[in-house]
Coordinates of C-alpha atoms in Angstrom, one line a residue:
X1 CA 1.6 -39.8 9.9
X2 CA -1.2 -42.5 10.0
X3 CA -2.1 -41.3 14.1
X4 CA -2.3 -37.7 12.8
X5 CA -4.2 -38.2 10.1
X6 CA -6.6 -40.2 12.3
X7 CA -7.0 -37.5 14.6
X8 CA -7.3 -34.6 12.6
X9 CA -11.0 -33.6 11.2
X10 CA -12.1 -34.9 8.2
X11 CA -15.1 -34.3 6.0
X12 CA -17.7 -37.0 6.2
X13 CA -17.1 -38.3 2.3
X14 CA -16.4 -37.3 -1.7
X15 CA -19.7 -35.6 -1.7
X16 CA -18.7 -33.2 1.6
X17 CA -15.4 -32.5 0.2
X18 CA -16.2 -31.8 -3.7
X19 CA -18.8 -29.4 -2.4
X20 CA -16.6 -27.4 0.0
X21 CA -13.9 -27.5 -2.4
X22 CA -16.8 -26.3 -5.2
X23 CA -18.3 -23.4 -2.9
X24 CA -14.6 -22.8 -2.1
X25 CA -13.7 -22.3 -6.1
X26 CA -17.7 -20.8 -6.9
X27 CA -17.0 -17.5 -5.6
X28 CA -17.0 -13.6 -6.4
X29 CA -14.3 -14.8 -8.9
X30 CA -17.1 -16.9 -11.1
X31 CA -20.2 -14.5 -10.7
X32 CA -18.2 -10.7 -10.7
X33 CA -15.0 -11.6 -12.7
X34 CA -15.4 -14.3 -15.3
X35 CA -18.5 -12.3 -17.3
X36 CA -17.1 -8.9 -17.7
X37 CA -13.6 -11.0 -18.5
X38 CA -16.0 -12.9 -21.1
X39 CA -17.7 -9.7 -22.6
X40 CA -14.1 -7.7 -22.8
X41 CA -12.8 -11.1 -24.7
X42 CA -14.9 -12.0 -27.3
X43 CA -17.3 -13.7 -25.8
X44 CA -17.3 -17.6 -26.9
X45 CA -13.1 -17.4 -27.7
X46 CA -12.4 -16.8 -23.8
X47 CA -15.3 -19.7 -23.2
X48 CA -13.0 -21.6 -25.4
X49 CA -9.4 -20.9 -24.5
X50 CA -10.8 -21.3 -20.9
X51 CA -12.0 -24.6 -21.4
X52 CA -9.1 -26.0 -22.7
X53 CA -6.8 -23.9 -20.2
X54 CA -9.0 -25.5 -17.2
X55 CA -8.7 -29.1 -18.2
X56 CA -5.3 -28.5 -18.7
X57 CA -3.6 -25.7 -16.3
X58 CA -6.0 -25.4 -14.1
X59 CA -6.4 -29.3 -13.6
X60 CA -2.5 -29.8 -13.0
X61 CA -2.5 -26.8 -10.3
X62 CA -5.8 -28.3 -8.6
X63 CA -5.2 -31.6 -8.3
X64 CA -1.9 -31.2 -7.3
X65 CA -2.7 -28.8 -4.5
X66 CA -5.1 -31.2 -3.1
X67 CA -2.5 -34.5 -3.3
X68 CA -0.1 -32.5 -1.4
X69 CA -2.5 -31.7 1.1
X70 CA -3.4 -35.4 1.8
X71 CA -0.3 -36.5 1.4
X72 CA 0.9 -34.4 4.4
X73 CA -2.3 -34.2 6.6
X74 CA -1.2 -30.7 6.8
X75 CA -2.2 -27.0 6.0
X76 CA -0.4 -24.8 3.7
X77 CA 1.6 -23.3 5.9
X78 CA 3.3 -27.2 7.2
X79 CA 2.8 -28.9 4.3
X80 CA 5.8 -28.3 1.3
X81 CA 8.4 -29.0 4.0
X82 CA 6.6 -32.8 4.4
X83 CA 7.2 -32.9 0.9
X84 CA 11.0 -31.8 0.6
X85 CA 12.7 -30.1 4.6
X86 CA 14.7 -27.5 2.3
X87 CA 10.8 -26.4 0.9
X88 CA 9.2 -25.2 3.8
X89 CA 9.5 -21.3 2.6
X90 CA 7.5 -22.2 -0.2
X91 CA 4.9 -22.6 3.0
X92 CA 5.0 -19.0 4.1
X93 CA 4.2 -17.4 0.7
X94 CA 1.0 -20.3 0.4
X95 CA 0.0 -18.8 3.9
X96 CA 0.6 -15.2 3.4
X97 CA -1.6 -15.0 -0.2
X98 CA -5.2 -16.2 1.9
X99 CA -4.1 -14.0 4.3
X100 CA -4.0 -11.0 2.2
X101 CA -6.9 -11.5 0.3
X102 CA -9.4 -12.4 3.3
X103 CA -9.4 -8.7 4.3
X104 CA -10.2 -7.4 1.3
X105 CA -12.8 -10.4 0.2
X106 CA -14.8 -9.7 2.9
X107 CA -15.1 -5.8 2.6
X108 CA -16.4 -6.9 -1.3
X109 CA -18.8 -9.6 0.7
X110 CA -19.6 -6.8 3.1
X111 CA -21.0 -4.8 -0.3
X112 CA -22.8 -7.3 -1.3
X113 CA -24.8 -7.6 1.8
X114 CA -25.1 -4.0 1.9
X115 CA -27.1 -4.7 -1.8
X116 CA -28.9 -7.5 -0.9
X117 CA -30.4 -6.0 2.3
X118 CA -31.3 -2.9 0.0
X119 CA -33.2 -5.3 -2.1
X120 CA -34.7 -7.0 1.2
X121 CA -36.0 -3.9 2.3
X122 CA -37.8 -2.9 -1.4
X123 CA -35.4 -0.1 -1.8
X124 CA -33.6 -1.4 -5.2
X125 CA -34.7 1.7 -6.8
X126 CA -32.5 3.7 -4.2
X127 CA -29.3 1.6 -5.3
X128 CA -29.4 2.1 -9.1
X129 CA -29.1 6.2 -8.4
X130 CA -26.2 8.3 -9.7
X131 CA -23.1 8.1 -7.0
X132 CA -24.7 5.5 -4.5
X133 CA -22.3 3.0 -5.0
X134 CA -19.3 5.3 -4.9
X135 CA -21.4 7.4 -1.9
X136 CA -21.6 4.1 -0.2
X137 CA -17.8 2.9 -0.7
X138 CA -16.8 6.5 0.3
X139 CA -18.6 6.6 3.5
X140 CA -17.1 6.0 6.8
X141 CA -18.9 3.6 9.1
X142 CA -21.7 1.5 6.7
X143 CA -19.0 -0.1 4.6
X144 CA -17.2 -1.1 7.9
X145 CA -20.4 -1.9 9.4
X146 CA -21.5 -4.7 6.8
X147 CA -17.6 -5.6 6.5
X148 CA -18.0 -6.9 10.3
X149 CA -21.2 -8.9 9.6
X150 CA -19.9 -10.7 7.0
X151 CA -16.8 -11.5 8.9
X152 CA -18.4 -12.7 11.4
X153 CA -20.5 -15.3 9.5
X154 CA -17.5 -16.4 8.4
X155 CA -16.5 -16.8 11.7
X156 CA -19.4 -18.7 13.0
X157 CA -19.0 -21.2 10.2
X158 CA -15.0 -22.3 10.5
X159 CA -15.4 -22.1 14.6
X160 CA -17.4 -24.7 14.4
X161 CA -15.3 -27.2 12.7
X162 CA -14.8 -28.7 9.3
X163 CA -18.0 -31.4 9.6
X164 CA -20.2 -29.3 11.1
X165 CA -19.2 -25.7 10.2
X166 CA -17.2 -26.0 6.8
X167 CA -19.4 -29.6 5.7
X168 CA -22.6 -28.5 6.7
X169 CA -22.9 -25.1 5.5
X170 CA -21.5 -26.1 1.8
X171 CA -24.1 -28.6 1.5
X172 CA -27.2 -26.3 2.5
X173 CA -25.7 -23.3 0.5
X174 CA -24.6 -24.7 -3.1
X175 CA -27.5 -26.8 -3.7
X176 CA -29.4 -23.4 -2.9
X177 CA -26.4 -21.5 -5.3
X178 CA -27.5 -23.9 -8.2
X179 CA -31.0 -23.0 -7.9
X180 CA -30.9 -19.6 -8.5
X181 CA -28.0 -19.6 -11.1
X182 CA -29.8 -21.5 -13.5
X183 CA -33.6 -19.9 -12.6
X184 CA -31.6 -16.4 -13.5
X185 CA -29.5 -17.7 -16.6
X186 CA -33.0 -19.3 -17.9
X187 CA -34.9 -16.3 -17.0
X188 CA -32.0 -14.0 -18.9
X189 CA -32.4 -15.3 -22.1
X190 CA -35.7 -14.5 -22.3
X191 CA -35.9 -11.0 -21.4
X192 CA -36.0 -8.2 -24.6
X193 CA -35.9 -4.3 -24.3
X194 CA -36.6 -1.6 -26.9
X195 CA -34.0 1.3 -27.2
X196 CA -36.0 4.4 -26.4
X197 CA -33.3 6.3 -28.6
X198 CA -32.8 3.9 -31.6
X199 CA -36.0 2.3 -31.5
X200 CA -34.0 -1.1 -31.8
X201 CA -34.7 -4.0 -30.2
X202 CA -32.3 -6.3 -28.4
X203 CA -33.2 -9.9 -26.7
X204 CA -31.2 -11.5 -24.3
X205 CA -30.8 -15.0 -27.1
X206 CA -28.4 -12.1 -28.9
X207 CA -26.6 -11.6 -25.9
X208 CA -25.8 -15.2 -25.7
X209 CA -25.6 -15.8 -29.1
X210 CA -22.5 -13.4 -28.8
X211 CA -21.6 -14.8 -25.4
X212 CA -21.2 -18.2 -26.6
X213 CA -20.1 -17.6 -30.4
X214 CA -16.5 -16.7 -30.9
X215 CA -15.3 -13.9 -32.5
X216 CA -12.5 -13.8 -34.2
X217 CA -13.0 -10.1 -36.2
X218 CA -9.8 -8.0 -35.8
X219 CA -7.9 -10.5 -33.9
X220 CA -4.8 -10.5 -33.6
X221 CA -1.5 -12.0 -31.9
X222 CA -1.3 -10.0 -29.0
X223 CA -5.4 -9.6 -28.7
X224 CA -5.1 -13.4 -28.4
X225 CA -2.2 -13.5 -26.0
X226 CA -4.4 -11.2 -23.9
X227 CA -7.2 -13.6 -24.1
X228 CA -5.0 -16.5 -22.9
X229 CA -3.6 -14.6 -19.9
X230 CA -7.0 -13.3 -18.6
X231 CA -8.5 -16.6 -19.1
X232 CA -5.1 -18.0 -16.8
X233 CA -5.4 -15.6 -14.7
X234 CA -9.2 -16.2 -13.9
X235 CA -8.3 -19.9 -13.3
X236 CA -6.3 -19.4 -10.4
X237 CA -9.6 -16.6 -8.9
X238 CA -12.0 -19.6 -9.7
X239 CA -10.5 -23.0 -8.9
X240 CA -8.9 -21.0 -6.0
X241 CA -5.9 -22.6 -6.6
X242 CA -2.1 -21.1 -5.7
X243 CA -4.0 -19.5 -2.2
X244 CA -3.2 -22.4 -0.2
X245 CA -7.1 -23.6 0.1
X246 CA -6.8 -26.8 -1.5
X247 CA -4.0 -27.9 0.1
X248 CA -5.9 -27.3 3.6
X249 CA -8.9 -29.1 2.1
X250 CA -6.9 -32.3 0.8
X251 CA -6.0 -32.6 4.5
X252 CA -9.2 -33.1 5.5
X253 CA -9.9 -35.5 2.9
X254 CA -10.4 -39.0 3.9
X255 CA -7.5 -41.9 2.0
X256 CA -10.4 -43.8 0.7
X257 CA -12.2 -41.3 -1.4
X258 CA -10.9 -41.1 -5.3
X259 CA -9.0 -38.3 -5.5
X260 CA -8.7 -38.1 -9.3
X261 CA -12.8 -38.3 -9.4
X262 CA -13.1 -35.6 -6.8
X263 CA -11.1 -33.1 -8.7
X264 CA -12.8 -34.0 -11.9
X265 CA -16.4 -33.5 -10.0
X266 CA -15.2 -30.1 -8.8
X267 CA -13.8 -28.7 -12.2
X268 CA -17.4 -29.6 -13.9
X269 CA -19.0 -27.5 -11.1
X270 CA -17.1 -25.1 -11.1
X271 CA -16.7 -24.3 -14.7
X272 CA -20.3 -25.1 -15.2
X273 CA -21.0 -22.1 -12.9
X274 CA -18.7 -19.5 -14.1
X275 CA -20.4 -20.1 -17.8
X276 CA -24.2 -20.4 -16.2
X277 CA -22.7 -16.6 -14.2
X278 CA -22.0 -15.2 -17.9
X279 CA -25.2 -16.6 -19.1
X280 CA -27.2 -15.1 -16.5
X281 CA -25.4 -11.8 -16.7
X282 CA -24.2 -11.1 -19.9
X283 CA -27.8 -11.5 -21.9
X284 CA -29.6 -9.3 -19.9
X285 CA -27.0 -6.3 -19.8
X286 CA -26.7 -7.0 -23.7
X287 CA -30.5 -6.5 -24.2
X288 CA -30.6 -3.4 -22.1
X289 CA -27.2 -1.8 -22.8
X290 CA -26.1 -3.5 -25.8
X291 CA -22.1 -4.4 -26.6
X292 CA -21.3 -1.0 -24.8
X293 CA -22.7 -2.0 -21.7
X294 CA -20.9 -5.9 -22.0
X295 CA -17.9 -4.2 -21.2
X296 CA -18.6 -2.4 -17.9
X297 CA -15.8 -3.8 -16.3
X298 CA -15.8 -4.8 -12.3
X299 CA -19.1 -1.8 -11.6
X300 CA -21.1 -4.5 -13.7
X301 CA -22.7 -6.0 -10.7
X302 CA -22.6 -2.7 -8.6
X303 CA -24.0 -0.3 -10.9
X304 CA -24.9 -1.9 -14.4
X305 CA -27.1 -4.8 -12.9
X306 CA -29.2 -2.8 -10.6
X307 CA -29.7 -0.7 -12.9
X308 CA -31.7 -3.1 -15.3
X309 CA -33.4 -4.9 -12.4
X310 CA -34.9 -1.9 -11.7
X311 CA -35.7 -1.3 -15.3
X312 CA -38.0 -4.5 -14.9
X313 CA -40.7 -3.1 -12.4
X314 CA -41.8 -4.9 -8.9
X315 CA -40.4 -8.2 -10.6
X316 CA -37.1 -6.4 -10.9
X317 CA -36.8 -6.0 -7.1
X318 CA -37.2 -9.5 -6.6
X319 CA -34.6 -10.6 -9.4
X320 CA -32.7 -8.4 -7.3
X321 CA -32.9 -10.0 -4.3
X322 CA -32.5 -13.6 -5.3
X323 CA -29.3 -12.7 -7.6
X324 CA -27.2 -10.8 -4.2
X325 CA -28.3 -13.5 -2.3
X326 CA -26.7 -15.9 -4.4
X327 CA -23.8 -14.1 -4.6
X328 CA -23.8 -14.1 -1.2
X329 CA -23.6 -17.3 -1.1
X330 CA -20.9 -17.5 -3.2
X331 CA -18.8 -14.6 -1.8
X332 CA -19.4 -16.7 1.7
X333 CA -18.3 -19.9 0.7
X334 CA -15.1 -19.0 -1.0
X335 CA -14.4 -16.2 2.1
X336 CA -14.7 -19.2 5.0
X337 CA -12.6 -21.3 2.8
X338 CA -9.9 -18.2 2.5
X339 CA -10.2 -18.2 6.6
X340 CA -9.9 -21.9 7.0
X341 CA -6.6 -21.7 5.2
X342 CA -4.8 -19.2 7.4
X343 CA -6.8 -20.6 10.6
X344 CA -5.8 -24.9 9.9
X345 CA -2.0 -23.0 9.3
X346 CA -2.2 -22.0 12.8
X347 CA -3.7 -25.0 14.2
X348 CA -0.6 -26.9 12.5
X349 CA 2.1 -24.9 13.5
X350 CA 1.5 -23.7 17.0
X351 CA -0.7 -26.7 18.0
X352 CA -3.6 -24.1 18.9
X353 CA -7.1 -25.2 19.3
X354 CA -9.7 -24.4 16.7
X355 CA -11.1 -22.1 18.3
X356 CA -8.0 -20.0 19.6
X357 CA -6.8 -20.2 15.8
X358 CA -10.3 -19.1 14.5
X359 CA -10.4 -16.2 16.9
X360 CA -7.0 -15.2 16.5
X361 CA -7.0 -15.1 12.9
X362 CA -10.3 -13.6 12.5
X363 CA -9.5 -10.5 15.4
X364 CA -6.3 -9.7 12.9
X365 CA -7.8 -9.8 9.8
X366 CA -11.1 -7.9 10.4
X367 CA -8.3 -4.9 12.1
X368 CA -6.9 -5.3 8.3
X369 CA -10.5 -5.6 6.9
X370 CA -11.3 -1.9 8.7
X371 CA -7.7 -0.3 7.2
X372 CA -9.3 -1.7 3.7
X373 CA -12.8 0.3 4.3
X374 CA -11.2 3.8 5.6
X375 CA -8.8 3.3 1.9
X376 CA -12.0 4.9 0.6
X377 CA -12.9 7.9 2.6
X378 CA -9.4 8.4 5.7
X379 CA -6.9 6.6 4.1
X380 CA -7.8 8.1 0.7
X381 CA -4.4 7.6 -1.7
X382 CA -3.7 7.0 -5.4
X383 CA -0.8 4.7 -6.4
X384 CA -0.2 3.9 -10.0
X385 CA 0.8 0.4 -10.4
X386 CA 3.1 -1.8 -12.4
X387 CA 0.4 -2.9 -14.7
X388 CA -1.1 0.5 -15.5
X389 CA -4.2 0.4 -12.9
X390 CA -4.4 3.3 -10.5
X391 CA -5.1 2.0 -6.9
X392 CA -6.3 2.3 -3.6
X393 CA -5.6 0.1 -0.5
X394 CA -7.9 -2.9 -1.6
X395 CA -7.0 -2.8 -5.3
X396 CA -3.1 -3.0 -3.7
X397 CA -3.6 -6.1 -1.4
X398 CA -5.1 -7.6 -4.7
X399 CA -2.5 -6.9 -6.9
X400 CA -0.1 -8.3 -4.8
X401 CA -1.8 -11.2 -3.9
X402 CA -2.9 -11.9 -8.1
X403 CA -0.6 -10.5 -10.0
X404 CA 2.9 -11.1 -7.7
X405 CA 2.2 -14.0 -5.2
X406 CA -0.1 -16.5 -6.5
X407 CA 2.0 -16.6 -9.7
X408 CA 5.0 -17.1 -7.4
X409 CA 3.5 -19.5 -5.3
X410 CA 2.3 -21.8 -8.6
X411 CA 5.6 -21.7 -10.2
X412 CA 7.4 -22.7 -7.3
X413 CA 5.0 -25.5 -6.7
X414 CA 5.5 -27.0 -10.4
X415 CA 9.3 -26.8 -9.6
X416 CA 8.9 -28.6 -6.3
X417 CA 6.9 -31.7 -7.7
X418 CA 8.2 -31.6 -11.2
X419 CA 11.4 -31.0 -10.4
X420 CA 12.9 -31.4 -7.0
X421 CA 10.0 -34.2 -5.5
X422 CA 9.5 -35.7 -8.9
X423 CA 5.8 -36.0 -10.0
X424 CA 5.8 -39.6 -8.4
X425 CA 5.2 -38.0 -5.7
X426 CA 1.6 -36.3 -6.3
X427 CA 1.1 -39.8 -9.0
X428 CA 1.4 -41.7 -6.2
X429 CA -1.1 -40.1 -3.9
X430 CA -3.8 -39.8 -6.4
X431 CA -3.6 -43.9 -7.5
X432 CA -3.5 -44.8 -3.9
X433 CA -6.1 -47.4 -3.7
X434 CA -5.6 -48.3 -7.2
X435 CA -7.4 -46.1 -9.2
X436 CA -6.6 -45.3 -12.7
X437 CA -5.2 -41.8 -13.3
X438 CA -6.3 -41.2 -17.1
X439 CA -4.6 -37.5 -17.7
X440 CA -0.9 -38.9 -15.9
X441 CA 1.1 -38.0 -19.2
X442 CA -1.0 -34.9 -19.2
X443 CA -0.1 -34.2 -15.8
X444 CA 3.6 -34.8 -16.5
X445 CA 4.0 -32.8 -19.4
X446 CA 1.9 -29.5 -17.5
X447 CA 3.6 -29.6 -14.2
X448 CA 7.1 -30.0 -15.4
X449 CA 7.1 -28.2 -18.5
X450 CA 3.8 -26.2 -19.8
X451 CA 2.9 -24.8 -16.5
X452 CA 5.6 -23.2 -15.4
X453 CA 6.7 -21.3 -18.5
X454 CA 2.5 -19.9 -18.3
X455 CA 3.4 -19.4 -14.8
X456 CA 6.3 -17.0 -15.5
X457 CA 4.4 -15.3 -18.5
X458 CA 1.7 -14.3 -16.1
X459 CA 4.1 -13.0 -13.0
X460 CA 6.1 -11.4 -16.0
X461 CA 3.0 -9.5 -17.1
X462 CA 1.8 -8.9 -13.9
X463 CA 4.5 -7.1 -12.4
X464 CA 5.1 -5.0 -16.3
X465 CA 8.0 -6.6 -17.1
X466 CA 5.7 -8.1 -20.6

């Protein structure tokens, strides 16, 4: 184990790892999901039950992810058998979940370019029109187009390696990521727009007064069983955990670095994002839209937000610009990480090269990728779902993945190390050079007990069953 683990690539340090692992979990998740979730929940109750769900839940799932990973020295798809021979199927659904949602990740990521080359080229007031997202979506070869180009940026990044691809890339882009976040949160608290109907004005301090304060009026039971499982259900979307990522990134991290303080590191960033995302987003659609608007679902940062950069002049075109680019940046740090898992399961269980892995896995999924861009225009369908939703081919590959798998893969994962391996076994590898591991009853208490009955509630819901 020691030989392999001296051979295989590493990142340089804590620093290169917690900010991979953070671009990995700061992604479309954090920016597109978390503030429509937020809005639709009551604003500073979700911030709440999230909170306490991600220091809790979300901790146990992380952290153990990324001790089995260095535990091993091995990706996803290897890795659950190291821990127990009889485990190793739990393996195949850990590598089939990335490779589902890659496709479909970078066809979003392809949008997004699409929208921040719009704003690039000063045509922002072309992309807030009637139909232009759906006209875009519904057309043949553009979507597939920008699809490809994000792909293969994605490419060019894990070809080259975890310290110079993976490392090197996560260090230039989050710093960058920060930057804007917080200019744009700052800047959305400030803005204020008069209702040409009503003649009422709304500022974007209301917005987060209501983002940030809970609400409890008309609660009730179920309303806050709702809450709980969306706020769950974002964790595993924004501390990309249950996907097999973390394992795959805990195998490149090196034996000396603390473990425990890495995790930590990367649940303030990452949670500290996903609020800074409602704060930046949230205010503004509030002043321009009001509590209506907060609830625009997914088409928030397709057809809501262009909408009120545009509303904001010459200056709107370059809020524009600098919010897709960031979420750029987001959507292409959480998509290589996707690809890394799927392409370090090959490298592990065929003994292929880097770069035969990378091109391999990248030829097959961009084939899928194409399939998920003609579900809009050739390949056309309608298929109701368990949950309610009516779907096309996208909205299918994330359903599965979301709602089915990653549940699956999280439950089984508590019953491995609670159960079957015995949490020693994670313990063990997080205290290795005698650090101190403060949340250990914590830890006990979630992954045998607490996080495998929430586990079950949200495959339960997912596939209709609650």
């Amino acid at each position: 184990m020691e030989t392999q683990a001296k051979q295989r690539n590493s990142f340089t340090g804590s620093l290169g790892f917690v900010l991979a692992a953070a671009g990995s979990a700061v992604g479309l998740g954090n920016i597109w999901r978390f503030p429509y979730l937020a809005a639709k929940d009551g604003g500073g109750l979700f911030l709440l039950v999230y909170l306490i769900l991600a220091l809790t839940f979300g901790f146990t799932l992380l952290i153990t992810e990324i001790a089995i990973g260095r535990k091993t020295q091995e990706s996803p798809l290897t890795a659950y058998k190291h821990i127990n021979p009889k485990w190793g199927f739990l393996g195949i659904f850990a590598f089939v979940v990335p490779f589902i949602i890659y496709p479909y990740y970078c066809v979003i990521g392809g949008w997004v370019l699409k929208y921040a080359f719009s704003y690039l080229a000063f045509q922002g007031q072309v992309a807030v029109e009637d139909g232009y997202f759906s006209g875009f979506i519904s057309s043949q070869w553009q979507p597939i187009f920008y699809t490809v180009l994000f792909a293969a940026l994605c490419f060019v990044i894990v070809y080259k390696g975890v310290e110079h691809g993976i490392e090197k890339y996560s260090k230039i882009l989050m710093p960058i990521l920060v930057i804007i976040v917080l200019f744009l949160a700052i800047y959305s608290l400030f803005i204020s727009h008069t209702d040409e109907t009503t003649g009422i004005t709304r500022t974007g301090l209301q917005g987060a007064a209501i983002y940030f304060i809970p609400s409890f009026k008309g609660l009730t039971l179920r309303g806050f069983l709702t809450v709980c499982l969306d706020a769950m259900g974002q964790l595993f979307y924004s501390l990309s955990i249950a996907m097999g990522i973390m394992v795959a990134y805990g195998s490149y991290m090196k034996k000396s670095v603390n473990l425990g303080k890495s995790v930590n590191q990367i649940e303030i960033f990452d949670t500290g994002i996903a609020f800074l995302a409602g704060m930046m987003i949230i205010p503004a659609v509030f002043a321009f839209s009001g509590k209506e608007g907060m609830s625009a679902g997914p088409g928030l940062m397709f057809i809501t937000l262009p909408k009120i950069f545009n509303s904001l002049g010459a200056f709107g075109e370059f809020i524009g610009l600098i919010f897709f680019v960031m979420v750029l940046f987001a959507a292409l740090t959480s998509a290589v990480s996707i690809l890394e898992a799927i392409t370090s399961s090959m490298m592990d269980k065929f003994k292929w090269s880097r770069k035969k892995s990378t091109v391999i896995m990248a030829l097959t999924t961009i084939v899928i990728s194409v399939i998920v861009c003609l579900g809009y225009n050739k390949f056309y369908f309608e298929l109701k779902l368990p949950n309610g939703s009516v779907a096309q081919i996208l909205d299918i590959l994330d359903y599965a993945s979301n709602n089915i798998l990653m549940p699956i893969v999280g439950l089984l994962t508590c019953i491995l190390i609670g159960w079957v391996a015995k949490p020693k076994t994670t313990i063990d590898e997080i205290t290795l050079n005698g650090e101190k591991f403060g949340r250990k009853t914590l830890y006990i208490i979630m992954i045998k007990f607490v996080a495998p009955v929430l586990l079950l509630i949200i495959l339960l819901t997912g596939i209709g069953i609650l």
